[in-house]
XYZ file of C-alpha atoms in Angstrom:
564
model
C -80.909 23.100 60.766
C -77.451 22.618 61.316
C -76.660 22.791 65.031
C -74.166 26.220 65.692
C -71.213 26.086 67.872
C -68.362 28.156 69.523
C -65.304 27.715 67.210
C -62.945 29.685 65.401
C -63.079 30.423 61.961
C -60.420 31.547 59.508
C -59.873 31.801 55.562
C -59.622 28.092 54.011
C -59.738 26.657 57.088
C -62.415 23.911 55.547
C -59.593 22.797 53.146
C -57.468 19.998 55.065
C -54.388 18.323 53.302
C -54.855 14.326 52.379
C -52.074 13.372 53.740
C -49.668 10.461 52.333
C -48.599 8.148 55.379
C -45.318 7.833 54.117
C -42.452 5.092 55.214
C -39.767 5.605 57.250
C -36.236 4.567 55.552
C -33.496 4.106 58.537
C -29.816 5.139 57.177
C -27.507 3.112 59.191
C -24.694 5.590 58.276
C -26.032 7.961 60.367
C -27.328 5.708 63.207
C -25.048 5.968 66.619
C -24.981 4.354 69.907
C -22.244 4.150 72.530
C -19.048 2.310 72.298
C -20.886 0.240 75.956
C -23.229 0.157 77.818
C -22.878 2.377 80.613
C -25.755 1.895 82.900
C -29.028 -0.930 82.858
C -30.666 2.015 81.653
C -29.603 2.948 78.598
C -31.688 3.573 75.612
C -30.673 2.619 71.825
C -34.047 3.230 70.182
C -34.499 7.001 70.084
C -35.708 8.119 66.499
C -34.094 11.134 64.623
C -36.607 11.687 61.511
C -35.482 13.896 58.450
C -38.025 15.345 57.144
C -41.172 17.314 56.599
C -42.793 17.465 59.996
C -46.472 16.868 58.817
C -45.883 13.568 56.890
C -43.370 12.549 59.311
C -46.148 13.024 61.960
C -48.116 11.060 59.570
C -46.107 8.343 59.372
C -45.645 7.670 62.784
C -49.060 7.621 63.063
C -49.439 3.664 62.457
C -47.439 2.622 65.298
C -47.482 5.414 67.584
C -50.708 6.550 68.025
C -51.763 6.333 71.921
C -48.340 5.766 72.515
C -46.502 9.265 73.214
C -46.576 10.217 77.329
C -45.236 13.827 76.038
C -44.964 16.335 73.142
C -43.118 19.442 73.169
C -43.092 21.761 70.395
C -41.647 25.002 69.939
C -43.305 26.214 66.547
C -42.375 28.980 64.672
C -43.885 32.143 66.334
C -43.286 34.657 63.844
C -43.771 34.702 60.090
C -41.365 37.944 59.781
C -41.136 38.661 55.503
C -42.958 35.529 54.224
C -46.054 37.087 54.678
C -45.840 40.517 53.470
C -48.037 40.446 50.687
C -50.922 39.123 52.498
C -53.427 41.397 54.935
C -53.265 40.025 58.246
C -56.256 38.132 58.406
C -54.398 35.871 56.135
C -51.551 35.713 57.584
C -53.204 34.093 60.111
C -55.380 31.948 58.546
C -52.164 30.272 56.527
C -50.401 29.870 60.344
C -53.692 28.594 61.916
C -54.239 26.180 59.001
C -50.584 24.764 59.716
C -50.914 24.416 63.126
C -54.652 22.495 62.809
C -53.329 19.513 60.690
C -50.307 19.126 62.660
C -52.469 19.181 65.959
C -54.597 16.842 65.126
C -52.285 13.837 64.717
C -50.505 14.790 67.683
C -53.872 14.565 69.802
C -54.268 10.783 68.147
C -50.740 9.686 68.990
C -50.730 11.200 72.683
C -51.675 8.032 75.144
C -54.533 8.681 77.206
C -52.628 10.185 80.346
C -50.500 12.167 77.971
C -49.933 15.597 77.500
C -48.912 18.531 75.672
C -46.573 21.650 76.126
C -46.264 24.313 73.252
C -44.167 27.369 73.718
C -45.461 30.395 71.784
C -44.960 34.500 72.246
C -47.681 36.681 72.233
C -48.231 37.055 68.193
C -49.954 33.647 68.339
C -50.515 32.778 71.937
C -54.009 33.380 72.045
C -55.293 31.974 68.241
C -53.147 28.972 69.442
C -55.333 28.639 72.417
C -58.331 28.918 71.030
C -57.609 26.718 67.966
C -55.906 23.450 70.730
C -59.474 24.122 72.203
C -61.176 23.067 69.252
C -58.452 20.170 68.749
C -57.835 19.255 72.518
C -61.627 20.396 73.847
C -61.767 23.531 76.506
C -62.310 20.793 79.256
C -58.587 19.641 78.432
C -56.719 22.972 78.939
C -54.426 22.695 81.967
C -52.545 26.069 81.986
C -50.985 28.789 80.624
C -47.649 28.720 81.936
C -45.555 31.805 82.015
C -41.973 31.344 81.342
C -39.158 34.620 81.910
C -37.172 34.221 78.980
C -35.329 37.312 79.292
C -33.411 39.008 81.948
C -32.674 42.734 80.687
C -35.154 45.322 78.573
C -34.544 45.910 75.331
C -33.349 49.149 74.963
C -35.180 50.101 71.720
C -38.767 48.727 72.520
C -40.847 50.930 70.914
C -43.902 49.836 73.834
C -43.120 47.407 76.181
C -40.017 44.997 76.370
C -41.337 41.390 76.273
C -39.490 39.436 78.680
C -41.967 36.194 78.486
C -43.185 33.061 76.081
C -45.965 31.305 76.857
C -46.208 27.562 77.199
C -49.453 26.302 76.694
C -50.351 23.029 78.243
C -52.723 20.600 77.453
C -53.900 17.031 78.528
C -55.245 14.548 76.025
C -57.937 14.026 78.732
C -57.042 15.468 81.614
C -59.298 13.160 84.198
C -56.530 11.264 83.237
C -53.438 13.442 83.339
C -51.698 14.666 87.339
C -48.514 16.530 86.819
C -45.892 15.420 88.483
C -44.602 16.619 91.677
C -41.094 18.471 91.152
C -38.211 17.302 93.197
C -37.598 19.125 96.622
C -35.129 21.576 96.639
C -32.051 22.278 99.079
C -33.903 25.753 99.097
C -37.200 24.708 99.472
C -36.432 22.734 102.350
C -34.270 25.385 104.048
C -37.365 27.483 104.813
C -37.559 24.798 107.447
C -36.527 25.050 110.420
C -36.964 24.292 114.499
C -37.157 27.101 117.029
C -39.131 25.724 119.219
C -36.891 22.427 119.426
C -39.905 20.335 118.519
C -39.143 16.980 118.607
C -40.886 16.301 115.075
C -38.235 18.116 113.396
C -38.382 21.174 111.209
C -41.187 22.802 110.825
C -42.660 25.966 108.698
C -45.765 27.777 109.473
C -48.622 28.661 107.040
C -51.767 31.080 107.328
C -54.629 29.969 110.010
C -57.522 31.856 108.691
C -59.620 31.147 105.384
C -61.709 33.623 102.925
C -65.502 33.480 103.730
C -65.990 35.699 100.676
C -66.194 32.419 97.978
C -67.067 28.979 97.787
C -69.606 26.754 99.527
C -68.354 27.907 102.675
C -68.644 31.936 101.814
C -71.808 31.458 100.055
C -73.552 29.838 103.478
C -71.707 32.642 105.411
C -73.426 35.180 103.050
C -76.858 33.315 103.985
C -76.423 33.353 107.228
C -73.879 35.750 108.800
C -73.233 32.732 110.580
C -69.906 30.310 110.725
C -68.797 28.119 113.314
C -64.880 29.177 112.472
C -65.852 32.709 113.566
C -64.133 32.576 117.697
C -61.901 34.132 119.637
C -58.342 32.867 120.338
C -56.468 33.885 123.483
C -52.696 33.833 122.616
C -50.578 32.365 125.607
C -49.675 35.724 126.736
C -53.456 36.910 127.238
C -53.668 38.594 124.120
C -57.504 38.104 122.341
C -57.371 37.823 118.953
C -60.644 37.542 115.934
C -59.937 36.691 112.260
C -59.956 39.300 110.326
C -63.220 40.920 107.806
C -63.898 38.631 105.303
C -62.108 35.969 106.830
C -62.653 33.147 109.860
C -59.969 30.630 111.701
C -59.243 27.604 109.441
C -60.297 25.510 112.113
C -63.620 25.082 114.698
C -62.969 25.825 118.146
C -62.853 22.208 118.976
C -60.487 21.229 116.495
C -58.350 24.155 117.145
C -57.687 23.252 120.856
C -56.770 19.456 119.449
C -54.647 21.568 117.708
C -53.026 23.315 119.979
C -52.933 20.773 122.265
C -50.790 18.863 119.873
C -47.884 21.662 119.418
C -49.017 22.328 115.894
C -50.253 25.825 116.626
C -47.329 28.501 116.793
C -48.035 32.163 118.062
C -44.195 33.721 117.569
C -41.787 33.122 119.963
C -42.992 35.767 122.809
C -46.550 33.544 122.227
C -48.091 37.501 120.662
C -48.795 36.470 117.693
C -51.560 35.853 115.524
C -51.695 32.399 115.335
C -50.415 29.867 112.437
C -50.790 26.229 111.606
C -47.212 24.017 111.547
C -46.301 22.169 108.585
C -43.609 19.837 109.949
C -40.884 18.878 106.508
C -41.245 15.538 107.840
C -45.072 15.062 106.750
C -44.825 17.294 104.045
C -45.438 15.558 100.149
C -42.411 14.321 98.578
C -42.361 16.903 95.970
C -43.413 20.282 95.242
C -46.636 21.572 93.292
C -45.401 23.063 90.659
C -46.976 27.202 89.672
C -47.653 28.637 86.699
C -45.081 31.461 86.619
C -40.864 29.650 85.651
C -38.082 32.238 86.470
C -34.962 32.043 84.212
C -33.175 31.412 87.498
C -35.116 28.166 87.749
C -35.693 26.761 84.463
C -33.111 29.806 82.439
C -33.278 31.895 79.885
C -32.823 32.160 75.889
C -29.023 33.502 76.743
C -28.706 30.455 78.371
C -29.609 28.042 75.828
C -27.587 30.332 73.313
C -24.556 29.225 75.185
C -25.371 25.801 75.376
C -26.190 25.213 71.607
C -23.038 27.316 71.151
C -20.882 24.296 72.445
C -21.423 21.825 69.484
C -22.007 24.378 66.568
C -20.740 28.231 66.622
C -23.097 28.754 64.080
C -25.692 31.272 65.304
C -28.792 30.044 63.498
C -31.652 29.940 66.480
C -33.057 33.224 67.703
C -34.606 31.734 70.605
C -33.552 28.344 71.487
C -34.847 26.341 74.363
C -32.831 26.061 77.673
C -32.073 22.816 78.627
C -33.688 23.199 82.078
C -36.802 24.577 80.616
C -37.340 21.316 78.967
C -35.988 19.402 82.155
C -39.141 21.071 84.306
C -41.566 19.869 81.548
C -40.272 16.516 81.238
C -40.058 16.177 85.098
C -43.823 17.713 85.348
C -45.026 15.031 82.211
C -43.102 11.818 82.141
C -41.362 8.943 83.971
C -38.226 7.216 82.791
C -39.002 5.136 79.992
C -41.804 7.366 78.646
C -42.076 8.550 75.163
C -41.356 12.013 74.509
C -41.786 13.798 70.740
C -40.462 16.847 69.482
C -41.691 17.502 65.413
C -39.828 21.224 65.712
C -36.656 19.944 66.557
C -34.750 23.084 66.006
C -30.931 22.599 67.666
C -32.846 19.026 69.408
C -32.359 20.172 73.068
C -35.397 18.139 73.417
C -34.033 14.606 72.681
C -30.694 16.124 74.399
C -32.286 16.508 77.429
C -34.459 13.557 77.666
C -31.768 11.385 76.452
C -30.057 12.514 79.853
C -32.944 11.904 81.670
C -33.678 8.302 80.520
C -36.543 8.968 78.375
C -37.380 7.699 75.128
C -37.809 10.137 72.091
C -38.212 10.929 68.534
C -37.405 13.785 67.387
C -37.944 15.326 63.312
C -36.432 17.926 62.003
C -36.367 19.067 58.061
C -33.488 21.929 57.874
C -29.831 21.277 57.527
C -29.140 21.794 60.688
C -30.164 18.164 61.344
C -27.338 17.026 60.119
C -24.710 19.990 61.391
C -26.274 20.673 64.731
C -28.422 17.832 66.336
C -26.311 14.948 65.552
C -23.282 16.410 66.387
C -24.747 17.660 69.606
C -26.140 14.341 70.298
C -23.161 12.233 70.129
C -21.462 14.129 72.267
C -24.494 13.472 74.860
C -23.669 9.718 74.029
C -20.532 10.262 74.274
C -20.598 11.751 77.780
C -18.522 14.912 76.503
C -21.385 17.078 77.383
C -21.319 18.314 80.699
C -22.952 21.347 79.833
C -26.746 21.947 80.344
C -28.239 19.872 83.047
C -25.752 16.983 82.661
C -24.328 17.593 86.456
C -28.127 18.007 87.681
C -28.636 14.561 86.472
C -25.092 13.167 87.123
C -24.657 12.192 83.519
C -22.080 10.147 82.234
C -22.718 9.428 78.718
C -24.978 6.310 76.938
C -27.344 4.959 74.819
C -28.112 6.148 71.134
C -30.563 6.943 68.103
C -31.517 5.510 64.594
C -31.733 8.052 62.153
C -34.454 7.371 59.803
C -35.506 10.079 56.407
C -38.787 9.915 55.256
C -39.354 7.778 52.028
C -40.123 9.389 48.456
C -44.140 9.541 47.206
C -44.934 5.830 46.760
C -46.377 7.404 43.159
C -44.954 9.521 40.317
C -46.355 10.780 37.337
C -44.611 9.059 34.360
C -44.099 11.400 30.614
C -47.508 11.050 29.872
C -49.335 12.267 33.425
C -50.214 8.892 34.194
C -49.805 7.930 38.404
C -47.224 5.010 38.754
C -45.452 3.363 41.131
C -42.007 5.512 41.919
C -39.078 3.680 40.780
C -37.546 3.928 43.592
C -39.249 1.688 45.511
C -37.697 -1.900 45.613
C -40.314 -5.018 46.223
C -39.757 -4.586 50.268
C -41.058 -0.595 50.402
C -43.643 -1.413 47.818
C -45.142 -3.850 50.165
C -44.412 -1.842 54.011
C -46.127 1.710 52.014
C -49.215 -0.357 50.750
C -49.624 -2.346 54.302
C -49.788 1.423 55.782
C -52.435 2.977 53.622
C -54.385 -0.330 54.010
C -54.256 -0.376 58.164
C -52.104 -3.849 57.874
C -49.077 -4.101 60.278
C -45.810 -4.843 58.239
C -44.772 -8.224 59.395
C -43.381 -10.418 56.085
C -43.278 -14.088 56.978
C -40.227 -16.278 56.104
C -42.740 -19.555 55.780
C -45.268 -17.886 53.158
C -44.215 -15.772 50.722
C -47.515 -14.308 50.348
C -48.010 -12.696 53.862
C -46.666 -9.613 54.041
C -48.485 -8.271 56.792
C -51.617 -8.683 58.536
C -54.169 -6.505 60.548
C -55.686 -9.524 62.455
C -54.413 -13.085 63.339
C -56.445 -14.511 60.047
C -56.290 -11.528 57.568
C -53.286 -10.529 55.701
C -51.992 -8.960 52.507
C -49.746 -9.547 49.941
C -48.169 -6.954 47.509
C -46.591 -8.170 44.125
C -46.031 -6.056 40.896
C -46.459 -9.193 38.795
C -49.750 -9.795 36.366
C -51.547 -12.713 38.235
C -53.468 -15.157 35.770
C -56.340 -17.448 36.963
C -53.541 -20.106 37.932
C -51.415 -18.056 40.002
C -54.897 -16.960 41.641
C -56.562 -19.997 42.459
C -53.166 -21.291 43.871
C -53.311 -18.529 46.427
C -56.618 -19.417 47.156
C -55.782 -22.574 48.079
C -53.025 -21.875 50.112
C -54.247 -19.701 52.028
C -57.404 -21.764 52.774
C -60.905 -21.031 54.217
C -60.374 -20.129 57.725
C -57.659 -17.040 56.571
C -58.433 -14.226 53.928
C -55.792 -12.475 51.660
C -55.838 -8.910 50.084
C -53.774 -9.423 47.089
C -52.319 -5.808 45.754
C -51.226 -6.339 42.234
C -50.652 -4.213 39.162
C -53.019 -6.402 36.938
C -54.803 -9.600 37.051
C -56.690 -12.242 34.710
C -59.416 -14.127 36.787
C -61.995 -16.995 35.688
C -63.465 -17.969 38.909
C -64.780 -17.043 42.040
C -61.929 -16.957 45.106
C -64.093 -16.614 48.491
C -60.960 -15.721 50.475
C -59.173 -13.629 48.531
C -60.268 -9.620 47.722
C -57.706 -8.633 44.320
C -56.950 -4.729 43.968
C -55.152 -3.452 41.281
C -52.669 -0.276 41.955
C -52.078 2.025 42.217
C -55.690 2.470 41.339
C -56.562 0.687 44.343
C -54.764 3.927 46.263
C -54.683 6.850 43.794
C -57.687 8.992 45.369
C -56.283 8.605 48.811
C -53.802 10.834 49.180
C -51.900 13.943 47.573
C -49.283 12.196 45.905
C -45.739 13.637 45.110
C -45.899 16.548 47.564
C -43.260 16.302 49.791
C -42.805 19.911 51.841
C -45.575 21.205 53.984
C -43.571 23.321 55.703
C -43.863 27.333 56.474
C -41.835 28.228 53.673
C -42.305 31.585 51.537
C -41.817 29.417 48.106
C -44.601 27.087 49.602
C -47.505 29.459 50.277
C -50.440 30.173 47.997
C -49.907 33.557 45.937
C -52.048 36.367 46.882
C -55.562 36.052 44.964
C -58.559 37.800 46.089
C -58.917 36.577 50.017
C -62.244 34.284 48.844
C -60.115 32.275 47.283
C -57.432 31.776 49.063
C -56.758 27.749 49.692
C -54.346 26.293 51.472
C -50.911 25.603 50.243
C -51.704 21.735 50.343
C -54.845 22.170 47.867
C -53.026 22.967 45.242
C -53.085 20.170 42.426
C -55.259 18.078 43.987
C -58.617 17.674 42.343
C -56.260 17.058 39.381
C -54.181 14.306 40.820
C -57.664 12.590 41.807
C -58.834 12.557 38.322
C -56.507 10.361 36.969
C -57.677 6.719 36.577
C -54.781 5.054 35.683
C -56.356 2.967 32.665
C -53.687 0.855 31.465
C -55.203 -1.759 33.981
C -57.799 -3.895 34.505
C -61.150 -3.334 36.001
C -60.790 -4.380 39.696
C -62.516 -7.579 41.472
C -63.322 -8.503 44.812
């Protein structure tokens, strides 16, 4: 019997897309860095993807997975008209489905002390959590952050006026994940001070008493009626004091009068007071822990990062961007200079923005227009140093670094006149062989000494992809070349062999590779033209099932048989 478990279950959620791990083709054109170098610092291998944000996910897969310190995304939260002919159950299966295949790869490319942040509203805030507990594993939640992303009410809320996103957090494994402490403020440390002339310096005071109604210590005190913190304190002007119900001193007596003894016990100036325990600046942590609720006057608001996107493109095409302190506080919490951060939603890129200025490394994919007429533009103006907007003062930035812009390549296969798989046309020799080295789990790495290595996945096992017809003679020469101590996958689109070649394993494609993957689909995005049409709910599938039995079925018979 089939063990049962606590998961969440939704319409076609058992169908999962076979994804192609598609190349990445760099466009030099679009590529920019700065004029100089401006500090030791700078950064000139940021990624800007164009592209579909599952197989771009996909394709980074290779060389990024356990790799990525950070990922931020800001999905879409609201499906608005694209679902209107569907009941709401799903709506939400369609959403869920989308969210699940792009979760998963970003689980296998976060490094082990990574982690990740995912702003959502409350349409999809709590599916989302539930379904990145099934990715992530309950054990790996970290918080529900609560993030004011509005100031005024809206006038015309029918209920209540949302004022809040959520940003759901999440460690890969999080024995392995401590946020980092945020920066001290000026305000933060003006709540210090020094009345008492203490010659340790500024000082704040904090609560002496503890709860006795939880925890080891409350559940003893509940056995016994007894605790050891439960004393009277006489205050220095006579007055005697007992914690209060529920409650004891957060001290025993004898520690108490070390305390006091040692100045770290204040009672109010005219010595009346209840007493409190002295937190002196100087021995405080050198950050601050950060708390689960962000004020817009901390980390701002939507208004905010209105303005800011406003700067580079007029254009009013985001209904609620992302602040660029919002994304500062994350990457402060998450990273260290030097870290990989990835946004797939890139939406107006405030992310690589931001952590550009902060001396992070990113990637960042986006698939609408707006690629090309708001994130570049806004992004060489951060190289530039012309923005001074967002938290460029914070962070005293002065310009620097740059990105390669890279699209994703077309399907390595097409289907010719006659329905038949074949290689696309539009890969030359040098993408033929980098696409078939990434479905095979070989590392691209084409040798100038043999022109038969063009990769290898250990230091004695390589491949080599050719779209010639290899006779017996061409064969046997490769087997003697690459000798008995290495072995050679040879990729080819037909072959004639006579004898037996113990270090060589011959493949024809794209047979070889034609049941691997959905071939030719090339937008998995939430688009209206891209979902399934309403059939009875049953039989609803996901949008990437469609076709794909078919495209399995097809043999490709105009080669040979295949030998290893």
């Amino acid at each position: 019997m089939r063990k049962q478990k606590l998961e969440l279950t939704w319409i076609g959620k058992e169908n999962r897309p076979k994804l192609e791990p598609r190349i990445l083709l760099e466009d030099p054109l679009r590529n920019y860095h700065a004029k100089h170098r401006v500090t030791n610092g700078d950064i000139f291998d940021n990624r800007l993807i164009f592209g579909d944000n599952l197989l771009a996910l996909k394709a980074l897969e290779a060389e990024f997975s356990g790799k990525v310190k950070c990922v931020f995304i800001d999905p879409p939260y609201n499906t608005g008209s694209a679902f209107t002919q569907y009941d709401d159950g799903v709506e939400h299966s369609i959403w869920l489905s989308l969210m699940r295949d792009r979760l998963e790869i970003i689980r296998r490319l976060l490094s082990e002390d990574g982690s990740l942040w995912i702003t959502i509203d409350d349409n999809e805030a709590h599916y989302l959590k539930v379904l990145c507990d099934e990715v992530f594993g309950r054990a790996n939640f970290v918080s529900n952050v609560v993030w004011q992303k509005k100031f005024s009410p809206q006038a015309n809320s029918v209920w209540l006026s949302d004022s809040h996103d959520h940003i759901l957090v999440y460690a890969k494994n999080k024995e392995s994940w401590r946020p980092n402490l945020l920066p001290r403020t000026d305000d933060a440390d003006s709540r210090y001070s020094n009345p008492d002339n203490d010659p340790r310096g500024s000082w704040t005071s904090g609560d002496f008493t503890i709860s006795l109604t939880g925890g080891q210590r409350g559940a003893q005190f509940a056995k016994t009626g007894v605790s050891e913190n439960i004393f009277e304190i006489t205050t220095p002007s006579g007055r005697k004091l007992m914690p209060t119900k529920g409650r004891c001193w957060g001290a025993s007596p004898k520690r108490f009068e070390e305390l006091r003894a040692d100045n770290r016990i204040w009672f109010g100036e005219a010595g009346n007071n209840v007493p409190r325990i002295k937190r002196f600046l100087s021995e405080v942590q050198e950050g601050i822990v950060c708390m689960t609720v962000w004020l817009r006057t901390d980390v701002g608001d939507n208004q905010d990062a209105k303005r800011e996107v406003a700067k580079f493109n007029s254009e009013e095409i985001f209904s609620t961007p992302k602040p660029e302190k919002l994304i500062q506080r994350i990457l402060e919490l998450a990273t260290k200079p030097g870290d990989f951060v990835l946004d797939s939603f890139a939406g107006s890129g405030t992310t690589g923005a931001v952590a550009h200025k902060m001396g992070r490394r990113w990637i960042m994919v986006e698939l609408g227009e707006h690629c090309h007429t708001h994130i570049i533009p806004r992004l060489q103006k951060v190289i530039d140093g012309e923005d001074q907007g967002g938290i460029s003062k914070a962070v005293s930035w002065q310009g620097g670094g740059g990105f390669r812009y890279y699209k994703l390549a077309p399907s390595l296969l097409q289907q010719d006149a006659y329905g038949q798989w074949v290689i696309n046309k539009e890969y030359n020799a040098e993408m033929l062989a980098q696409a078939l080295c990434k479905l095979e789990g070989f590392t691209y790495a084409p040798s100038e000494v043999h022109y038969w290595m063009h990769g290898h996945s250990t230091e004695r096992d390589f491949i080599y992809v050719t779209t010639a017809n290899l006779n017996h003679e061409q064969l046997q020469q490769l087997s003697d070349e690459v000798g008995l101590e290495r072995s050679l996958l040879v990729l080819c689109t037909a072959f004639r062999g006579r004898g037996d070649y113990p270090n060589l394993t011959v493949k024809k494609i794209p047979k070889q590779v034609l049941s691997r993957c959905e071939w030719g689909h090339d937008d998995y995005s939430l688009r209206v033209e891209n979902l399934p049409q309403a059939p009875p709910p049953v039989e609803i599938e996901m949008t990437t099932a469609k076709g794909h039995s078919a495209a399995n079925s097809v043999q490709g018979g105009l080669f040979d048989e295949e030998m290893e």
